[in-house]
PDB file of C-alpha atoms and ligand atoms in Angstrom:
ATOM      1  CA  MET A   1      -2.490 -29.105  -4.842  1.00  0.00           C
ATOM      2  CA  PRO A   2      -4.561 -31.364  -7.101  1.00  0.00           C
ATOM      3  CA  ASP A   3      -3.142 -32.456 -10.429  1.00  0.00           C
ATOM      4  CA  ILE A   4      -4.233 -30.583 -13.471  1.00  0.00           C
ATOM      5  CA  PRO A   5      -4.055 -31.738 -17.075  1.00  0.00           C
ATOM      6  CA  PHE A   6      -1.038 -30.544 -19.046  1.00  0.00           C
ATOM      7  CA  SER A   7       0.287 -30.755 -22.546  1.00  0.00           C
ATOM      8  CA  ILE A   8       3.795 -30.515 -23.923  1.00  0.00           C
ATOM      9  CA  ASP A   9       4.910 -29.418 -27.376  1.00  0.00           C
ATOM     10  CA  LEU A  10       7.757 -31.026 -29.250  1.00  0.00           C
ATOM     11  CA  ALA A  11      10.180 -28.764 -31.089  1.00  0.00           C
ATOM     12  CA  PHE A  12      10.401 -29.692 -34.750  1.00  0.00           C
ATOM     13  CA  PRO A  13      12.465 -30.986 -36.411  1.00  0.00           C
ATOM     14  CA  THR A  14      14.438 -32.211 -33.346  1.00  0.00           C
ATOM     15  CA  CYS A  15      11.385 -33.557 -31.433  1.00  0.00           C
ATOM     16  CA  ILE A  16      12.930 -32.332 -28.151  1.00  0.00           C
ATOM     17  CA  PRO A  17      10.101 -31.476 -25.726  1.00  0.00           C
ATOM     18  CA  HIS A  18       9.760 -27.787 -24.824  1.00  0.00           C
ATOM     19  CA  LYS A  19       9.320 -28.844 -21.200  1.00  0.00           C
ATOM     20  CA  TYR A  20      10.885 -31.848 -19.460  1.00  0.00           C
ATOM     21  CA  ASP A  21      12.054 -32.805 -15.981  1.00  0.00           C
ATOM     22  CA  ARG A  22      15.301 -34.641 -16.685  1.00  0.00           C
ATOM     23  CA  HIS A  23      17.707 -34.939 -19.592  1.00  0.00           C
ATOM     24  CA  LEU A  24      19.895 -38.066 -19.555  1.00  0.00           C
ATOM     25  CA  GLU A  25      22.956 -38.492 -21.729  1.00  0.00           C
ATOM     26  CA  ARG A  26      24.400 -41.956 -22.244  1.00  0.00           C
ATOM     27  CA  ARG A  27      27.931 -42.069 -23.599  1.00  0.00           C
ATOM     28  CA  LEU A  28      30.146 -44.863 -24.861  1.00  0.00           C
ATOM     29  CA  SER A  29      31.937 -45.152 -21.496  1.00  0.00           C
ATOM     30  CA  SER A  30      28.687 -46.149 -19.763  1.00  0.00           C
ATOM     31  CA  MET A  31      28.206 -49.077 -22.162  1.00  0.00           C
ATOM     32  CA  GLU A  32      31.387 -51.050 -21.560  1.00  0.00           C
ATOM     33  CA  GLY A  33      30.901 -54.784 -22.152  1.00  0.00           C
ATOM     34  CA  MET A  34      27.633 -54.341 -24.052  1.00  0.00           C
ATOM     35  CA  PHE A  35      29.063 -54.502 -27.574  1.00  0.00           C
ATOM     36  CA  LEU A  36      30.467 -57.674 -29.095  1.00  0.00           C
ATOM     37  CA  ASP A  37      33.618 -56.177 -30.608  1.00  0.00           C
ATOM     38  CA  THR A  38      35.635 -55.113 -27.567  1.00  0.00           C
ATOM     39  CA  GLN A  39      38.616 -54.035 -29.697  1.00  0.00           C
ATOM     40  CA  ALA A  40      36.400 -51.715 -31.780  1.00  0.00           C
ATOM     41  CA  PHE A  41      34.955 -50.371 -28.515  1.00  0.00           C
ATOM     42  CA  LYS A  42      38.453 -49.479 -27.260  1.00  0.00           C
ATOM     43  CA  GLU A  43      39.423 -47.907 -30.577  1.00  0.00           C
ATOM     44  CA  LEU A  44      36.301 -45.747 -30.648  1.00  0.00           C
ATOM     45  CA  GLN A  45      36.813 -44.791 -27.012  1.00  0.00           C
ATOM     46  CA  SER A  46      40.377 -43.653 -27.782  1.00  0.00           C
ATOM     47  CA  LYS A  47      38.834 -41.057 -30.126  1.00  0.00           C
ATOM     48  CA  GLY A  48      36.522 -39.631 -27.449  1.00  0.00           C
ATOM     49  CA  ASP A  49      33.485 -40.526 -25.380  1.00  0.00           C
ATOM     50  CA  SER A  50      30.766 -40.600 -28.100  1.00  0.00           C
ATOM     51  CA  LEU A  51      27.242 -39.611 -27.162  1.00  0.00           C
ATOM     52  CA  MET A  52      25.145 -42.710 -27.945  1.00  0.00           C
ATOM     53  CA  TYR A  53      21.668 -41.744 -26.792  1.00  0.00           C
ATOM     54  CA  GLU A  54      19.658 -39.193 -24.847  1.00  0.00           C
ATOM     55  CA  VAL A  55      16.397 -39.316 -22.942  1.00  0.00           C
ATOM     56  CA  TYR A  56      14.081 -36.393 -22.103  1.00  0.00           C
ATOM     57  CA  GLU A  57      11.853 -37.496 -19.236  1.00  0.00           C
ATOM     58  CA  ILE A  58       8.455 -36.101 -18.359  1.00  0.00           C
ATOM     59  CA  HIS A  59       8.340 -37.121 -14.745  1.00  0.00           C
ATOM     60  CA  ARG A  60       5.355 -38.205 -12.699  1.00  0.00           C
ATOM     61  CA  PRO A  61       5.138 -40.001  -9.353  1.00  0.00           C
ATOM     62  CA  GLU A  62       6.419 -43.565  -9.692  1.00  0.00           C
ATOM     63  CA  ILE A  63       3.229 -45.179  -8.459  1.00  0.00           C
ATOM     64  CA  PRO A  64       0.513 -47.412  -9.983  1.00  0.00           C
ATOM     65  CA  GLY A  65      -2.024 -45.394 -11.931  1.00  0.00           C
ATOM     66  CA  GLU A  66       0.520 -42.846 -13.157  1.00  0.00           C
ATOM     67  CA  LEU A  67       2.201 -42.906 -16.583  1.00  0.00           C
ATOM     68  CA  LEU A  68       5.834 -42.003 -17.205  1.00  0.00           C
ATOM     69  CA  SER A  69       6.726 -40.760 -20.648  1.00  0.00           C
ATOM     70  CA  GLY A  70       9.401 -39.019 -22.648  1.00  0.00           C
ATOM     71  CA  ILE A  71      11.476 -38.856 -25.775  1.00  0.00           C
ATOM     72  CA  SER A  72      14.371 -41.185 -26.517  1.00  0.00           C
ATOM     73  CA  ILE A  73      16.973 -40.219 -29.135  1.00  0.00           C
ATOM     74  CA  VAL A  74      19.518 -42.799 -30.292  1.00  0.00           C
ATOM     75  CA  HIS A  75      22.281 -41.288 -32.410  1.00  0.00           C
ATOM     76  CA  PRO A  76      23.683 -42.949 -35.534  1.00  0.00           C
ATOM     77  CA  GLY A  77      26.982 -44.795 -35.320  1.00  0.00           C
ATOM     78  CA  LYS A  78      28.540 -48.214 -34.916  1.00  0.00           C
ATOM     79  CA  VAL A  79      30.899 -50.059 -32.597  1.00  0.00           C
ATOM     80  CA  GLY A  80      32.568 -52.458 -35.001  1.00  0.00           C
ATOM     81  CA  ASN A  81      29.665 -53.884 -36.962  1.00  0.00           C
ATOM     82  CA  GLU A  82      27.036 -53.199 -34.270  1.00  0.00           C
ATOM     83  CA  PHE A  83      24.827 -50.130 -34.349  1.00  0.00           C
ATOM     84  CA  PHE A  84      24.529 -47.635 -31.482  1.00  0.00           C
ATOM     85  CA  MET A  85      21.788 -48.742 -29.108  1.00  0.00           C
ATOM     86  CA  THR A  86      20.332 -48.238 -25.653  1.00  0.00           C
ATOM     87  CA  LYS A  87      21.445 -50.315 -22.663  1.00  0.00           C
ATOM     88  CA  GLY A  88      18.103 -52.072 -22.592  1.00  0.00           C
ATOM     89  CA  HIS A  89      16.280 -53.398 -19.563  1.00  0.00           C
ATOM     90  CA  PHE A  90      13.490 -55.479 -18.094  1.00  0.00           C
ATOM     91  CA  HIS A  91      10.993 -53.584 -15.976  1.00  0.00           C
ATOM     92  CA  SER A  92      11.530 -54.369 -12.292  1.00  0.00           C
ATOM     93  CA  VAL A  93       7.811 -55.052 -12.067  1.00  0.00           C
ATOM     94  CA  LEU A  94       8.009 -57.622 -14.858  1.00  0.00           C
ATOM     95  CA  GLU A  95       4.267 -57.574 -15.523  1.00  0.00           C
ATOM     96  CA  THR A  96       4.314 -54.010 -16.868  1.00  0.00           C
ATOM     97  CA  ALA A  97       4.161 -53.077 -20.557  1.00  0.00           C
ATOM     98  CA  GLU A  98       5.372 -50.087 -22.559  1.00  0.00           C
ATOM     99  CA  ILE A  99       4.386 -48.333 -25.769  1.00  0.00           C
ATOM    100  CA  TYR A 100       6.821 -46.680 -28.163  1.00  0.00           C
ATOM    101  CA  TYR A 101       5.796 -44.376 -30.994  1.00  0.00           C
ATOM    102  CA  CYS A 102       8.455 -43.714 -33.613  1.00  0.00           C
ATOM    103  CA  LEU A 103       8.693 -40.074 -34.638  1.00  0.00           C
ATOM    104  CA  LYS A 104      11.876 -39.979 -36.731  1.00  0.00           C
ATOM    105  CA  GLY A 105      14.660 -42.087 -38.157  1.00  0.00           C
ATOM    106  CA  GLU A 106      15.097 -45.794 -38.667  1.00  0.00           C
ATOM    107  CA  GLY A 107      15.778 -48.533 -36.213  1.00  0.00           C
ATOM    108  CA  VAL A 108      14.582 -51.641 -34.489  1.00  0.00           C
ATOM    109  CA  MET A 109      13.508 -52.727 -31.037  1.00  0.00           C
ATOM    110  CA  ILE A 110      15.207 -55.917 -29.807  1.00  0.00           C
ATOM    111  CA  MET A 111      13.006 -57.722 -27.302  1.00  0.00           C
ATOM    112  CA  GLU A 112      13.123 -60.936 -25.320  1.00  0.00           C
ATOM    113  CA  ASN A 113      11.303 -62.494 -22.395  1.00  0.00           C
ATOM    114  CA  PRO A 114      12.600 -64.717 -19.591  1.00  0.00           C
ATOM    115  CA  GLU A 115      11.000 -67.723 -21.296  1.00  0.00           C
ATOM    116  CA  GLY A 116      13.495 -67.321 -24.168  1.00  0.00           C
ATOM    117  CA  ASP A 117      11.229 -65.858 -26.870  1.00  0.00           C
ATOM    118  CA  THR A 118      12.811 -63.100 -28.942  1.00  0.00           C
ATOM    119  CA  SER A 119      11.381 -60.464 -31.253  1.00  0.00           C
ATOM    120  CA  ILE A 120      12.846 -57.744 -33.454  1.00  0.00           C
ATOM    121  CA  GLU A 121      10.441 -55.064 -34.617  1.00  0.00           C
ATOM    122  CA  PRO A 122      11.277 -52.292 -37.081  1.00  0.00           C
ATOM    123  CA  LEU A 123      10.836 -48.706 -35.944  1.00  0.00           C
ATOM    124  CA  VAL A 124       9.992 -46.176 -38.647  1.00  0.00           C
ATOM    125  CA  PRO A 125       8.111 -42.880 -38.346  1.00  0.00           C
ATOM    126  CA  GLY A 126       4.431 -43.414 -37.580  1.00  0.00           C
ATOM    127  CA  LYS A 127       4.915 -46.914 -36.131  1.00  0.00           C
ATOM    128  CA  ILE A 128       3.411 -47.738 -32.738  1.00  0.00           C
ATOM    129  CA  LEU A 129       5.203 -50.574 -30.963  1.00  0.00           C
ATOM    130  CA  TYR A 130       3.647 -52.423 -28.038  1.00  0.00           C
ATOM    131  CA  VAL A 131       6.163 -54.059 -25.687  1.00  0.00           C
ATOM    132  CA  PRO A 132       4.135 -56.558 -23.651  1.00  0.00           C
ATOM    133  CA  PRO A 133       4.688 -57.228 -19.947  1.00  0.00           C
ATOM    134  CA  ARG A 134       7.758 -59.459 -19.306  1.00  0.00           C
ATOM    135  CA  TRP A 135       9.715 -58.364 -22.407  1.00  0.00           C
ATOM    136  CA  ALA A 136      13.128 -56.688 -22.077  1.00  0.00           C
ATOM    137  CA  HIS A 137      13.617 -53.977 -24.710  1.00  0.00           C
ATOM    138  CA  ARG A 138      16.540 -52.183 -26.361  1.00  0.00           C
ATOM    139  CA  SER A 139      16.268 -49.636 -29.195  1.00  0.00           C
ATOM    140  CA  VAL A 140      18.854 -49.631 -31.966  1.00  0.00           C
ATOM    141  CA  CYS A 141      19.457 -46.837 -34.502  1.00  0.00           C
ATOM    142  CA  THR A 142      20.098 -48.450 -37.894  1.00  0.00           C
ATOM    143  CA  GLY A 143      20.108 -45.148 -39.823  1.00  0.00           C
ATOM    144  CA  ARG A 144      23.480 -44.097 -41.214  1.00  0.00           C
ATOM    145  CA  GLN A 145      23.043 -40.378 -40.639  1.00  0.00           C
ATOM    146  CA  ASN A 146      19.834 -39.708 -38.743  1.00  0.00           C
ATOM    147  CA  ASP A 147      18.794 -40.057 -35.117  1.00  0.00           C
ATOM    148  CA  LEU A 148      16.180 -42.616 -34.120  1.00  0.00           C
ATOM    149  CA  VAL A 149      13.558 -40.656 -32.146  1.00  0.00           C
ATOM    150  CA  THR A 150      10.754 -42.355 -30.211  1.00  0.00           C
ATOM    151  CA  PHE A 151       8.108 -41.323 -27.706  1.00  0.00           C
ATOM    152  CA  PHE A 152       7.663 -43.851 -24.888  1.00  0.00           C
ATOM    153  CA  ILE A 153       5.052 -44.319 -22.205  1.00  0.00           C
ATOM    154  CA  TYR A 154       4.908 -46.880 -19.387  1.00  0.00           C
ATOM    155  CA  PRO A 155       3.343 -47.436 -15.964  1.00  0.00           C
ATOM    156  CA  GLY A 156       4.555 -45.303 -13.076  1.00  0.00           C
ATOM    157  CA  ASN A 157       5.436 -48.285 -10.898  1.00  0.00           C
ATOM    158  CA  ALA A 158       7.401 -50.242 -13.577  1.00  0.00           C
ATOM    159  CA  GLY A 159      10.968 -49.526 -12.392  1.00  0.00           C
ATOM    160  CA  HIS A 160      14.048 -50.649 -14.327  1.00  0.00           C
ATOM    161  CA  ASP A 161      16.144 -53.794 -14.065  1.00  0.00           C
ATOM    162  CA  TYR A 162      19.389 -53.130 -15.972  1.00  0.00           C
ATOM    163  CA  GLY A 163      21.395 -55.742 -14.039  1.00  0.00           C
ATOM    164  CA  THR A 164      19.989 -58.796 -15.805  1.00  0.00           C
ATOM    165  CA  ILE A 165      20.934 -57.413 -19.230  1.00  0.00           C
ATOM    166  CA  ILE A 166      24.365 -56.241 -18.012  1.00  0.00           C
ATOM    167  CA  LYS A 167      25.010 -59.790 -16.757  1.00  0.00           C
ATOM    168  CA  ARG A 168      23.568 -61.799 -19.646  1.00  0.00           C
ATOM    169  CA  GLY A 169      23.231 -59.479 -22.650  1.00  0.00           C
ATOM    170  CA  PHE A 170      20.401 -59.841 -25.153  1.00  0.00           C
ATOM    171  CA  ARG A 171      20.055 -63.098 -27.090  1.00  0.00           C
ATOM    172  CA  LYS A 172      20.073 -61.212 -30.405  1.00  0.00           C
ATOM    173  CA  LEU A 173      22.350 -58.483 -31.763  1.00  0.00           C
ATOM    174  CA  ILE A 174      21.733 -56.089 -34.644  1.00  0.00           C
ATOM    175  CA  VAL A 175      24.650 -55.658 -37.041  1.00  0.00           C
ATOM    176  CA  ASP A 176      25.333 -53.880 -40.292  1.00  0.00           C
ATOM    177  CA  SER A 177      24.641 -55.732 -43.539  1.00  0.00           C
ATOM    178  CA  THR A 178      24.271 -54.984 -47.228  1.00  0.00           C
ATOM    179  CA  ASP A 179      20.465 -55.068 -46.739  1.00  0.00           C
ATOM    180  CA  GLY A 180      20.657 -52.362 -44.055  1.00  0.00           C
ATOM    181  CA  TYR A 181      20.864 -54.514 -40.952  1.00  0.00           C
ATOM    182  CA  LYS A 182      20.540 -58.112 -39.830  1.00  0.00           C
ATOM    183  CA  SER A 183      20.053 -59.866 -36.533  1.00  0.00           C
ATOM    184  CA  ILE A 184      22.532 -62.474 -35.327  1.00  0.00           C
ATOM    185  CA  ASP A 185      22.711 -64.712 -32.261  1.00  0.00           C
ATOM    186  CA  ASN A 186      24.781 -63.179 -29.486  1.00  0.00           C
ATOM    187  CA  PRO A 187      27.697 -65.588 -28.967  1.00  0.00           C
ATOM    188  CA  ASN A 188      28.287 -64.051 -25.510  1.00  0.00           C
ATOM    189  CA  TRP A 189      24.724 -64.498 -24.257  1.00  0.00           C
ATOM    190  CA  LYS A 190      24.797 -66.065 -20.816  1.00  0.00           C
ATOM    191  CA  THR A 191      22.174 -68.197 -19.105  1.00  0.00           C
ATOM    192  CA  GLY A 192      21.318 -67.841 -15.424  1.00  0.00           C
TER     193      GLY A 192
HETATM  194  C1  F6R B 201      11.506 -46.777 -20.055  1.00  0.00           C
HETATM  195  C2  F6R B 201      12.049 -47.070 -21.389  1.00  0.00           C
HETATM  196  C3  F6R B 201      12.704 -45.943 -22.157  1.00  0.00           C
HETATM  197  C4  F6R B 201      14.219 -46.150 -22.034  1.00  0.00           C
HETATM  198  C5  F6R B 201      15.055 -45.256 -22.937  1.00  0.00           C
HETATM  199  C6  F6R B 201      16.561 -45.474 -22.698  1.00  0.00           C
HETATM  200  O1  F6R B 201      11.019 -47.910 -19.439  1.00  0.00           O
HETATM  201  O2  F6R B 201      12.034 -48.174 -21.877  1.00  0.00           O
HETATM  202  O3  F6R B 201      12.384 -44.722 -21.661  1.00  0.00           O
HETATM  203  O4  F6R B 201      14.549 -45.934 -20.692  1.00  0.00           O
HETATM  204  O5  F6R B 201      14.794 -45.549 -24.267  1.00  0.00           O
HETATM  205  O6  F6R B 201      16.898 -46.829 -22.661  1.00  0.00           O
HETATM  206  P1  F6R B 201      17.566 -47.504 -21.375  1.00  0.00           P
HETATM  207  O7  F6R B 201      16.669 -47.189 -20.203  1.00  0.00           O
HETATM  208  O8  F6R B 201      17.574 -48.964 -21.685  1.00  0.00           O
HETATM  209  O9  F6R B 201      18.899 -46.910 -21.174  1.00  0.00           O
HETATM  210 ZN1   ZN B 202      11.159 -49.737 -20.521  1.00  0.00          ZN
END
């Protein structure tokens, strides 16, 4: 059967799509080793397996020419001084970009490329963020009480490389500060 155009409504105020193909839940336990303060991680884990972020995927074939999209919701919270965040990844096909549109909340996107450039872009409602090809990306919720909600869209053939980030981490971390948040160098960042 040939494809036909479709549209999807978002439920307000949650921004959860009325129709989606997959709902992913990422909890604290799936993020071991990703936060700097391992003691704080253990302490938080002893209180339960906090829900850190969720993704509602609108699926399409994972082939060139298609676009994959969905809604990402990062919940507020901290592990030690570090805000809740996504795992973050490079695209397996490095030369593929992504666009994020912020619908709700406050946060930042941490980005870096294999050449060692880094970038931290604020996410506030109405902001469109372009993640160029080659840049790993991780969203961070810096709001104290509200979810960070973004719409994302990227090429069907992009794929996800989580392994590089699991091994090395991101060069920059986002931590709490009197000004809201600040970025610091990741002392655990590994080369190679
Ligand atoms: C897809 C993409 C987003 C993220 C989502 C969750 O390429 O960047 O859909 O997948 O924000 O983050 P990760 O995938 O890093 O767990
Ligand atoms: Zn991506």
